[in-house]
Short mmCIF file of C-alpha atoms and ligand atoms in Angstrom, two decimals:
data_model
loop_
_atom_site.label_atom_id
_atom_site.label_comp_id
_atom_site.label_asym_id
_atom_site.label_seq_id
_atom_site.Cartn_x
_atom_site.Cartn_y
_atom_site.Cartn_z
CA MET A 19 21.08 16.50 -25.45
CA LYS A 20 17.60 16.03 -26.90
CA SER A 21 14.28 16.15 -25.49
CA LEU A 22 12.65 12.47 -24.78
CA LYS A 23 9.93 13.60 -27.48
CA GLU A 24 12.70 13.98 -30.14
CA GLN A 25 14.79 11.27 -29.06
CA ASP A 26 12.14 8.56 -28.55
CA PRO A 27 8.65 9.86 -29.86
CA GLU A 28 7.11 6.29 -29.57
CA ILE A 29 8.01 5.99 -25.66
CA TYR A 30 7.32 10.03 -25.32
CA ASP A 31 3.67 9.37 -27.14
CA TYR A 32 2.59 6.21 -24.84
CA ILE A 33 3.54 7.94 -21.42
CA GLU A 34 1.10 11.44 -22.71
CA LYS A 35 -1.41 9.08 -23.07
CA GLU A 36 -0.63 6.70 -20.27
CA THR A 37 -0.77 10.51 -18.65
CA GLN A 38 -4.51 11.92 -20.28
CA ARG A 39 -6.03 8.30 -18.91
CA GLN A 40 -5.12 9.01 -15.46
CA ASN A 41 -6.40 12.34 -16.36
CA ASP A 42 -9.57 11.44 -17.87
CA ASN A 43 -10.60 8.25 -15.55
CA PHE A 44 -11.96 7.57 -11.92
CA GLU A 45 -9.13 5.84 -10.49
CA LEU A 46 -10.11 3.55 -7.61
CA ILE A 47 -7.51 1.18 -7.03
CA ALA A 48 -6.76 1.05 -3.39
CA SER A 49 -3.39 0.77 -3.59
CA GLU A 50 -2.71 4.02 -6.06
CA ASN A 51 -2.36 7.69 -5.47
CA PHE A 52 -0.78 10.40 -7.85
CA ALA A 53 1.99 11.44 -6.87
CA SER A 54 3.04 15.34 -6.64
CA LYS A 55 5.26 17.17 -9.67
CA ALA A 56 7.86 17.67 -6.96
CA THR A 57 8.19 13.80 -5.98
CA ILE A 58 8.15 13.29 -10.00
CA SER A 59 10.67 15.55 -10.93
CA ALA A 60 13.14 14.50 -8.37
CA MET A 61 12.26 10.97 -9.76
CA GLY A 62 13.19 12.01 -13.31
CA SER A 63 16.19 13.33 -12.08
CA VAL A 64 20.48 12.85 -12.84
CA LEU A 65 20.31 10.75 -9.48
CA THR A 66 19.46 7.67 -11.63
CA ASN A 67 23.09 7.91 -12.85
CA LYS A 68 24.73 7.08 -9.23
CA TYR A 69 25.50 4.10 -7.34
CA ALA A 70 25.86 4.50 -4.15
CA GLU A 71 26.04 0.99 -2.45
CA GLY A 72 26.21 1.33 1.10
CA TYR A 73 24.69 3.83 3.90
CA PRO A 74 25.20 7.40 4.07
CA GLY A 75 28.92 8.03 5.72
CA LYS A 76 29.97 4.35 4.47
CA ARG A 77 29.76 4.01 1.11
CA TYR A 78 31.41 1.48 -1.23
CA TYR A 79 31.52 4.65 -3.96
CA GLY A 80 32.97 8.17 -4.29
CA GLY A 81 31.36 10.74 -4.89
CA CYS A 82 28.19 10.66 -2.90
CA GLU A 83 28.51 13.30 -1.12
CA PHE A 84 25.30 15.05 -2.15
CA VAL A 85 23.22 11.90 -2.49
CA ASP A 86 24.45 11.02 1.09
CA GLU A 87 22.85 14.74 2.64
CA ILE A 88 19.57 13.14 0.67
CA GLU A 89 19.46 9.79 2.16
CA ASP A 90 20.21 11.57 5.36
CA ILE A 91 16.98 14.04 5.04
CA ALA A 92 14.99 11.14 3.91
CA ARG A 93 15.23 8.92 6.64
CA ASP A 94 15.15 12.36 9.28
CA ARG A 95 11.94 12.81 7.94
CA ALA A 96 10.86 9.19 7.41
CA LYS A 97 11.78 9.07 11.39
CA LYS A 98 9.63 12.29 12.51
CA LEU A 99 6.73 11.56 10.55
CA PHE A 100 6.22 8.23 11.93
CA LYS A 101 7.73 9.04 15.51
CA ALA A 102 10.20 6.05 15.21
CA ASP A 103 14.04 5.22 16.04
CA TYR A 104 14.87 4.12 12.70
CA ALA A 105 14.37 4.13 9.39
CA ASN A 106 16.15 2.41 5.61
CA VAL A 107 14.32 4.38 2.95
CA GLN A 108 16.92 2.18 0.46
CA PRO A 109 13.82 -0.88 -0.06
CA HIS A 110 13.04 -0.76 -4.09
CA SER A 111 9.86 -1.90 -3.27
CA GLY A 112 6.96 -3.23 -0.42
CA ALA A 113 8.36 -6.68 -1.37
CA SER A 114 11.80 -6.09 -1.16
CA ALA A 115 11.29 -3.95 2.15
CA ASN A 116 9.70 -7.37 3.19
CA ALA A 117 12.56 -9.79 1.73
CA ALA A 118 15.01 -8.15 4.32
CA ILE A 119 12.50 -8.53 7.14
CA TYR A 120 12.26 -12.06 6.52
CA LEU A 121 16.31 -12.47 6.12
CA ALA A 122 16.71 -10.46 9.64
CA PHE A 123 13.82 -11.93 11.84
CA MET A 124 13.89 -15.30 10.39
CA SER A 125 15.96 -18.59 9.42
CA PRO A 126 14.76 -20.73 6.09
CA GLY A 127 12.42 -23.14 7.71
CA ASP A 128 10.77 -21.22 10.51
CA THR A 129 7.62 -21.00 10.74
CA LEU A 130 5.67 -17.06 10.09
CA LEU A 131 1.72 -17.04 11.10
CA GLY A 132 0.34 -14.15 8.49
CA LEU A 133 -3.19 -13.33 6.94
CA ASP A 134 -4.26 -15.83 4.49
CA LEU A 135 -4.10 -13.96 1.19
CA ALA A 136 -7.73 -15.38 0.10
CA HIS A 137 -8.99 -13.05 3.51
CA GLY A 138 -7.31 -10.42 2.13
CA GLY A 139 -4.00 -10.58 3.23
CA HIS A 140 -0.57 -10.28 0.87
CA LEU A 141 1.15 -12.43 -1.66
CA THR A 142 4.79 -11.62 0.65
CA HIS A 143 3.19 -13.11 4.01
CA GLY A 144 3.71 -16.40 3.36
CA SER A 145 1.72 -17.57 0.15
CA PRO A 146 2.79 -20.89 -1.35
CA VAL A 147 3.61 -19.21 -4.90
CA ASN A 148 5.92 -16.66 -3.43
CA PHE A 149 9.77 -16.76 -2.09
CA SER A 150 7.91 -15.93 1.28
CA GLY A 151 6.09 -19.20 1.55
CA ILE A 152 8.69 -21.51 -0.13
CA THR A 153 11.58 -20.17 1.88
CA TYR A 154 9.13 -20.46 5.02
CA LYS A 155 6.82 -22.20 6.68
CA ALA A 156 3.61 -20.20 6.31
CA GLU A 157 1.05 -20.78 8.79
CA PHE A 158 -2.12 -18.46 8.38
CA TYR A 159 -5.60 -16.62 10.52
CA GLY A 160 -8.20 -15.07 8.64
CA VAL A 161 -11.48 -13.61 9.11
CA GLU A 162 -14.90 -14.76 9.93
CA LYS A 163 -17.47 -15.80 7.82
CA ASP A 164 -20.27 -13.50 9.48
CA THR A 165 -18.50 -10.91 10.75
CA GLY A 166 -15.51 -10.10 7.91
CA ARG A 167 -13.40 -9.60 10.35
CA ILE A 168 -10.82 -11.27 12.36
CA ASP A 169 -10.98 -13.23 15.47
CA MET A 170 -8.40 -12.39 17.85
CA ASP A 171 -8.95 -15.12 19.68
CA LYS A 172 -8.53 -17.43 16.92
CA VAL A 173 -5.29 -15.81 16.38
CA ARG A 174 -3.83 -16.56 19.90
CA ASP A 175 -5.65 -20.36 19.60
CA LYS A 176 -3.74 -20.88 16.01
CA ALA A 177 0.00 -18.61 17.34
CA LYS A 178 -0.29 -20.93 20.40
CA LYS A 179 -0.46 -24.39 18.27
CA VAL A 180 1.98 -22.82 15.37
CA LYS A 181 4.09 -21.56 17.62
CA PRO A 182 5.59 -18.88 15.03
CA ARG A 183 9.04 -17.38 15.12
CA MET A 184 6.92 -14.30 13.78
CA ILE A 185 4.01 -12.80 13.45
CA SER A 186 2.75 -10.57 10.19
CA ILE A 187 -0.28 -7.95 10.21
CA GLY A 188 -1.55 -5.96 7.50
CA ALA A 189 -2.93 -6.52 4.60
CA SER A 190 -4.05 -5.95 0.75
CA ALA A 191 -7.52 -6.17 1.10
CA TYR A 192 -9.31 -5.85 4.46
CA PRO A 193 -11.44 -2.69 5.95
CA ARG A 194 -11.07 -3.10 9.13
CA ASP A 195 -8.33 -1.57 11.80
CA PHE A 196 -6.27 -4.39 13.27
CA ASP A 197 -5.88 -3.99 17.49
CA TYR A 198 -2.11 -4.51 17.54
CA GLU A 199 -2.20 -4.71 21.79
CA ALA A 200 -4.10 -7.80 21.39
CA PHE A 201 -1.60 -8.72 18.66
CA ARG A 202 1.32 -8.14 21.05
CA GLU A 203 0.11 -9.68 23.93
CA ILE A 204 -0.21 -12.68 21.51
CA ALA A 205 3.65 -12.30 19.99
CA ASP A 206 4.77 -12.29 24.10
CA GLU A 207 2.22 -14.76 25.03
CA VAL A 208 4.00 -17.35 22.27
CA GLY A 209 7.95 -15.66 21.68
CA ALA A 210 7.41 -14.28 18.65
CA PHE A 211 8.38 -11.28 16.69
CA LEU A 212 5.90 -9.13 15.50
CA TRP A 213 5.80 -7.14 12.37
CA MET A 214 3.57 -5.01 10.63
CA ASP A 215 3.19 -4.40 6.98
CA MET A 216 1.34 -1.13 6.82
CA ALA A 217 1.75 -0.64 2.76
CA HIS A 218 -2.14 0.00 2.19
CA THR A 219 -2.67 2.26 5.28
CA ALA A 220 0.54 4.02 5.95
CA GLY A 221 -0.75 7.69 5.15
CA LEU A 222 -3.68 7.45 7.18
CA ILE A 223 -1.10 5.90 10.16
CA ALA A 224 1.29 8.93 9.81
CA THR A 225 -1.89 11.48 10.77
CA GLY A 226 -3.36 9.08 13.36
CA GLU A 227 -6.75 8.34 11.10
CA LEU A 228 -5.78 4.43 12.44
CA ASN A 229 -4.01 2.99 14.96
CA ASP A 230 -0.29 3.65 15.22
CA PRO A 231 1.68 0.23 15.53
CA LEU A 232 5.30 1.65 15.41
CA GLN A 233 5.28 1.66 19.31
CA LEU A 234 3.89 -2.12 19.68
CA CYS A 235 5.19 -3.84 16.60
CA ASP A 236 8.91 -5.07 16.67
CA VAL A 237 9.44 -3.75 13.14
CA VAL A 238 7.26 -2.01 10.52
CA SER A 239 7.38 -2.30 6.89
CA THR A 240 5.68 0.39 4.27
CA THR A 241 5.44 0.93 0.76
CA THR A 242 6.14 4.70 0.11
CA HIS A 243 3.19 5.65 -3.10
CA LYS A 244 0.10 4.06 -1.87
CA THR A 245 -2.64 6.23 0.56
CA LEU A 246 1.45 7.82 1.66
CA ARG A 247 1.46 9.10 -1.21
CA GLY A 248 5.35 9.41 -2.97
CA PRO A 249 7.40 7.61 -5.46
CA ARG A 250 6.74 3.86 -5.94
CA GLY A 251 9.03 2.51 -3.40
CA GLY A 252 9.23 0.66 0.01
CA MET A 253 10.73 1.71 3.72
CA ILE A 254 11.37 -0.59 7.26
CA LEU A 255 10.85 1.29 10.07
CA VAL A 256 11.37 0.63 13.91
CA GLY A 257 9.11 2.83 16.39
CA LYS A 258 10.44 4.76 19.29
CA ASP A 259 12.74 2.50 21.71
CA GLY A 260 14.19 0.24 19.30
CA GLU A 261 17.13 -0.86 21.81
CA ASN A 262 14.41 -2.43 23.96
CA LYS A 263 12.04 -3.65 21.08
CA LEU A 264 14.89 -5.44 19.35
CA GLY A 265 18.29 -4.88 20.74
CA VAL A 266 17.43 -6.82 24.23
CA THR A 267 15.23 -9.77 22.29
CA ALA A 268 17.80 -10.58 19.63
CA ARG A 269 20.32 -10.43 22.15
CA LYS A 270 18.69 -13.00 24.59
CA SER A 271 18.19 -14.97 21.31
CA GLY A 272 21.92 -14.85 20.59
CA ARG A 273 20.99 -13.62 16.80
CA VAL A 274 21.73 -9.99 16.88
CA LYS A 275 24.40 -7.50 18.25
CA ASN A 276 23.52 -4.60 17.01
CA TRP A 277 19.61 -4.17 15.77
CA SER A 278 19.94 -1.11 13.73
CA GLU A 279 22.80 -2.94 11.89
CA VAL A 280 20.95 -6.46 11.12
CA LEU A 281 18.13 -4.10 10.09
CA ASP A 282 20.49 -2.10 7.53
CA SER A 283 22.43 -5.08 6.35
CA ALA A 284 19.35 -7.12 5.31
CA VAL A 285 18.54 -4.69 2.84
CA PHE A 286 22.01 -3.64 2.00
CA PRO A 287 23.95 -6.21 1.00
CA GLY A 288 21.45 -9.06 2.09
CA SER A 289 18.81 -8.89 -0.61
CA GLN A 290 19.47 -5.83 -2.80
CA GLY A 291 22.98 -3.92 -4.37
CA GLY A 292 23.08 -0.63 -5.70
CA PRO A 293 19.73 2.15 -4.00
CA LEU A 294 17.65 3.80 -6.43
CA MET A 295 18.93 7.29 -5.48
CA HIS A 296 16.21 8.94 -7.39
CA VAL A 297 13.03 7.22 -6.10
CA ILE A 298 14.79 7.98 -2.55
CA ALA A 299 14.81 11.98 -3.47
CA GLY A 300 11.42 11.20 -4.59
CA LYS A 301 10.34 9.76 -1.04
CA ALA A 302 12.48 12.52 1.08
CA VAL A 303 10.03 14.92 -1.48
CA ALA A 304 7.38 13.03 0.00
CA PHE A 305 7.54 13.13 3.30
CA GLY A 306 8.58 16.58 3.47
CA GLU A 307 4.66 17.21 1.89
CA ALA A 308 3.65 14.35 4.59
CA LEU A 309 4.54 16.40 7.33
CA GLN A 310 2.66 19.67 6.49
CA PRO A 311 -0.88 20.30 7.92
CA GLU A 312 -2.55 19.88 4.26
CA PHE A 313 -1.39 15.89 4.37
CA VAL A 314 -3.79 15.63 7.88
CA SER A 315 -6.79 16.99 6.20
CA TYR A 316 -6.13 15.07 3.31
CA GLN A 317 -6.00 11.84 5.10
CA LYS A 318 -9.25 12.54 7.26
CA GLN A 319 -11.04 13.26 3.56
CA VAL A 320 -9.98 10.16 2.81
CA ARG A 321 -11.45 8.20 5.62
CA LEU A 322 -14.64 10.28 4.63
CA ASN A 323 -14.70 9.49 1.24
CA ALA A 324 -14.65 5.60 2.07
CA THR A 325 -17.56 5.75 4.74
CA ALA A 326 -19.17 8.39 2.17
CA MET A 327 -18.60 5.56 -0.61
CA ALA A 328 -19.59 2.34 1.62
CA ASN A 329 -23.21 3.97 3.07
CA ALA A 330 -23.42 5.00 -0.48
CA PHE A 331 -23.33 1.25 -2.45
CA THR A 332 -25.14 0.34 1.35
CA ASN A 333 -28.30 2.02 0.14
CA ARG A 334 -27.83 0.88 -3.35
CA GLY A 335 -28.03 -3.08 -1.59
CA TYR A 336 -25.10 -3.87 -2.70
CA ASP A 337 -22.78 -6.60 0.26
CA LEU A 338 -19.66 -5.07 1.89
CA VAL A 339 -17.41 -7.64 3.29
CA SER A 340 -17.33 -6.47 6.86
CA GLY A 341 -20.30 -4.58 6.48
CA GLY A 342 -18.57 -1.17 5.78
CA THR A 343 -14.80 0.57 5.99
CA ASP A 344 -12.47 1.98 8.84
CA ASN A 345 -9.75 3.02 6.34
CA HIS A 346 -9.63 3.71 2.85
CA LEU A 347 -11.43 0.89 0.49
CA ILE A 348 -14.23 -1.25 0.63
CA LEU A 349 -14.68 -4.69 -0.67
CA VAL A 350 -17.91 -4.67 -2.88
CA ASP A 351 -18.96 -8.60 -2.26
CA LEU A 352 -21.25 -8.86 -5.98
CA ARG A 353 -22.75 -11.96 -5.77
CA SER A 354 -26.00 -11.32 -4.60
CA LYS A 355 -26.13 -9.11 -7.53
CA GLY A 356 -25.38 -11.50 -9.75
CA LEU A 357 -22.25 -10.43 -11.08
CA ASN A 358 -18.32 -11.42 -10.58
CA GLY A 359 -15.39 -8.78 -10.11
CA LYS A 360 -14.12 -9.29 -13.58
CA ILE A 361 -17.41 -8.45 -15.82
CA ALA A 362 -17.71 -5.33 -12.69
CA GLU A 363 -14.17 -4.46 -13.65
CA GLU A 364 -14.42 -4.70 -17.31
CA SER A 365 -17.62 -2.69 -18.01
CA LEU A 366 -16.85 -0.33 -15.09
CA ASP A 367 -13.51 0.34 -17.01
CA ARG A 368 -15.54 1.05 -20.56
CA ALA A 369 -17.00 3.45 -18.77
CA GLY A 370 -13.82 5.13 -17.46
CA ILE A 371 -14.08 3.54 -14.26
CA THR A 372 -10.62 2.02 -12.71
CA VAL A 373 -11.11 -0.31 -10.54
CA ASN A 374 -9.84 -4.55 -9.50
CA LYS A 375 -11.79 -7.48 -9.28
CA ASN A 376 -10.78 -8.70 -5.90
CA MET A 377 -11.58 -12.35 -4.40
CA VAL A 378 -13.50 -11.90 -1.31
CA PRO A 379 -13.51 -14.04 1.93
CA PHE A 380 -14.28 -17.67 1.47
CA ASP A 381 -14.51 -16.63 -2.53
CA THR A 382 -16.18 -19.37 -4.60
CA GLU A 383 -14.82 -18.33 -8.25
CA SER A 384 -11.21 -18.08 -9.48
CA PRO A 385 -8.67 -15.66 -8.96
CA PHE A 386 -8.55 -14.98 -12.77
CA VAL A 387 -12.85 -13.86 -12.16
CA THR A 388 -12.82 -13.26 -8.37
CA SER A 389 -16.88 -12.53 -6.77
CA GLY A 390 -15.84 -8.56 -5.61
CA ILE A 391 -14.29 -5.36 -6.67
CA ARG A 392 -11.96 -3.25 -4.44
CA ILE A 393 -12.74 0.33 -4.28
CA GLY A 394 -10.19 2.89 -2.80
CA THR A 395 -10.15 6.39 -1.99
CA PRO A 396 -6.97 7.61 -1.89
CA ALA A 397 -6.31 8.54 -5.67
CA LEU A 398 -9.53 10.89 -6.24
CA THR A 399 -9.29 12.25 -3.01
CA THR A 400 -6.01 13.58 -3.79
CA ARG A 401 -7.43 15.43 -7.35
CA GLY A 402 -9.93 16.85 -4.72
CA PHE A 403 -12.98 15.20 -4.79
CA GLY A 404 -15.05 14.76 -1.48
CA LYS A 405 -18.13 13.36 0.21
CA GLU A 406 -20.82 14.68 -2.49
CA GLN A 407 -18.25 13.82 -5.86
CA PHE A 408 -17.75 9.86 -4.32
CA GLU A 409 -21.67 9.77 -4.15
CA GLN A 410 -22.20 11.07 -7.15
CA VAL A 411 -19.34 8.13 -7.90
CA ALA A 412 -21.22 5.60 -6.20
CA GLU A 413 -24.23 6.44 -8.29
CA LEU A 414 -22.06 6.11 -11.69
CA ILE A 415 -20.87 2.05 -10.43
CA ASP A 416 -24.10 1.61 -9.70
CA LYS A 417 -25.22 2.64 -13.20
CA VAL A 418 -22.67 0.84 -15.14
CA LEU A 419 -23.47 -2.67 -12.64
CA GLN A 420 -27.31 -2.21 -13.00
CA ASP A 421 -26.93 -3.34 -16.58
CA PRO A 422 -23.12 -4.09 -17.54
CA GLU A 423 -23.17 -4.76 -21.22
CA ASN A 424 -25.31 -1.89 -22.44
CA GLU A 425 -22.56 -0.54 -24.25
CA GLU A 426 -24.72 3.07 -25.10
CA ARG A 427 -24.95 3.18 -21.38
CA LEU A 428 -21.64 2.73 -21.10
CA ASN A 429 -20.56 5.46 -22.72
CA SER A 430 -23.19 8.11 -21.61
CA ILE A 431 -21.15 7.63 -18.03
CA ARG A 432 -17.81 7.56 -19.68
CA SER A 433 -18.59 11.41 -20.25
CA GLU A 434 -20.21 12.01 -17.02
CA VAL A 435 -16.63 10.92 -15.85
CA GLN A 436 -15.03 12.54 -18.03
CA ALA A 437 -16.79 15.84 -17.40
CA MET A 438 -16.11 15.42 -13.46
CA CYS A 439 -12.50 14.76 -14.15
CA GLU A 440 -12.54 18.02 -16.08
CA GLU A 441 -13.96 19.84 -13.19
CA PHE A 442 -10.91 18.54 -11.02
CA PRO A 443 -7.87 18.65 -13.03
CA LEU A 444 -4.68 16.39 -12.52
CA TYR A 445 -1.39 16.57 -14.44
CA ASP A 446 -0.86 19.52 -16.11
CA PHE A 447 2.59 17.92 -18.06
CA VAL A 448 4.07 14.71 -19.52
CA THR A 449 7.22 14.30 -18.71
CA VAL A 450 8.90 16.89 -15.94
N1 DSN B 6 -0.71 -5.01 -5.53
C1 DSN B 6 -0.47 -4.22 -3.87
C2 DSN B 6 -2.64 -4.18 -3.71
O1 DSN B 6 -2.90 -3.53 -5.03
O2 DSN B 6 -2.90 -4.13 -3.22
C3 DSN B 6 -0.24 -4.30 -3.39
O3 DSN B 6 0.81 -4.83 -2.96
#
């Protein structure tokens, strides 16, 4: 058989260009990371050929003896990593994992109470343009204008008023940790299921850098490619004592007989067909990596670097939503600098610095312009950047934002970015 380069040089060329882009730029998108060569190898394997609808030992196809082993290893490693009773590694993405959770816990028209997208929440937590907001009745809590933080008394008041069937926690752009105990109390008071979508923070949670939702929430979803540093994909988990968490509540409500079967069947056949076995193998590899001691130091460094960036920006007079960070990201409100997110993203891009424009709470700009940028540390920390390098990154970002249309300055910063990237090499291959 021919190699990709021989078979399809056009596609090979674009993969090579993208590899070079990742190697030569500062990757600061908070939801991105760099998967290991081993994880990428598993994804680029013949496992992509295999149909395996069903679950290990109960498939609808023959020839599943090896993929069964792989899926079992992925589930076992995930359970060990998160001290969980249950793991489903089949969701193709975070949004697919969330779709299965809705299917398991909600009926069309039921009420969800989630964090407002405009305050850092996620599309799948009830946005009117997403299936979640179209199928279910979505109500929202937000952050406070003066603190940028969630006020739990206000969440309680809202929950009492709207009586949700399920409360969701989790965010795409919230720089602070969550108070799961308070959320649990509120959910119990109003008789709601409690769901945490830890897509952004799963790696930090696995290593104890952030509060653990697994033991307090009924169900937890995640992606596997953000702080968790695995292949692009999703997963559903239930913490220890799943029977008490879900079995008892669900049976009382008369909706569910066996809680783990209900979750499994919400993924397949409820919302997906054949699982992506090559990606599940990549998840197994990445979970194996996450169980190593180096992953604990990596996550610690992700947070230290975010704090160093937050301090560096504050010292340069930037406004940060909530005044800083507890996790891997900062949200910079650019209004006091007379800038918007679109201008900032575009000029930083020209200097080799990749961030995304982002709404800030109570934003006055449209989502296509925005007043802020979101900056995350997971990817550059994977490259080996520490506090000192992140302070330099903040300095370079500030230089760009001081004069965003100055092409000469952008080009000179571009060279500094490239030099730092060369000091911390990333991928030495195009395809595996
Ligand atoms: N698109 C992801 C992010 O950037 O946060 C969330 O799904």
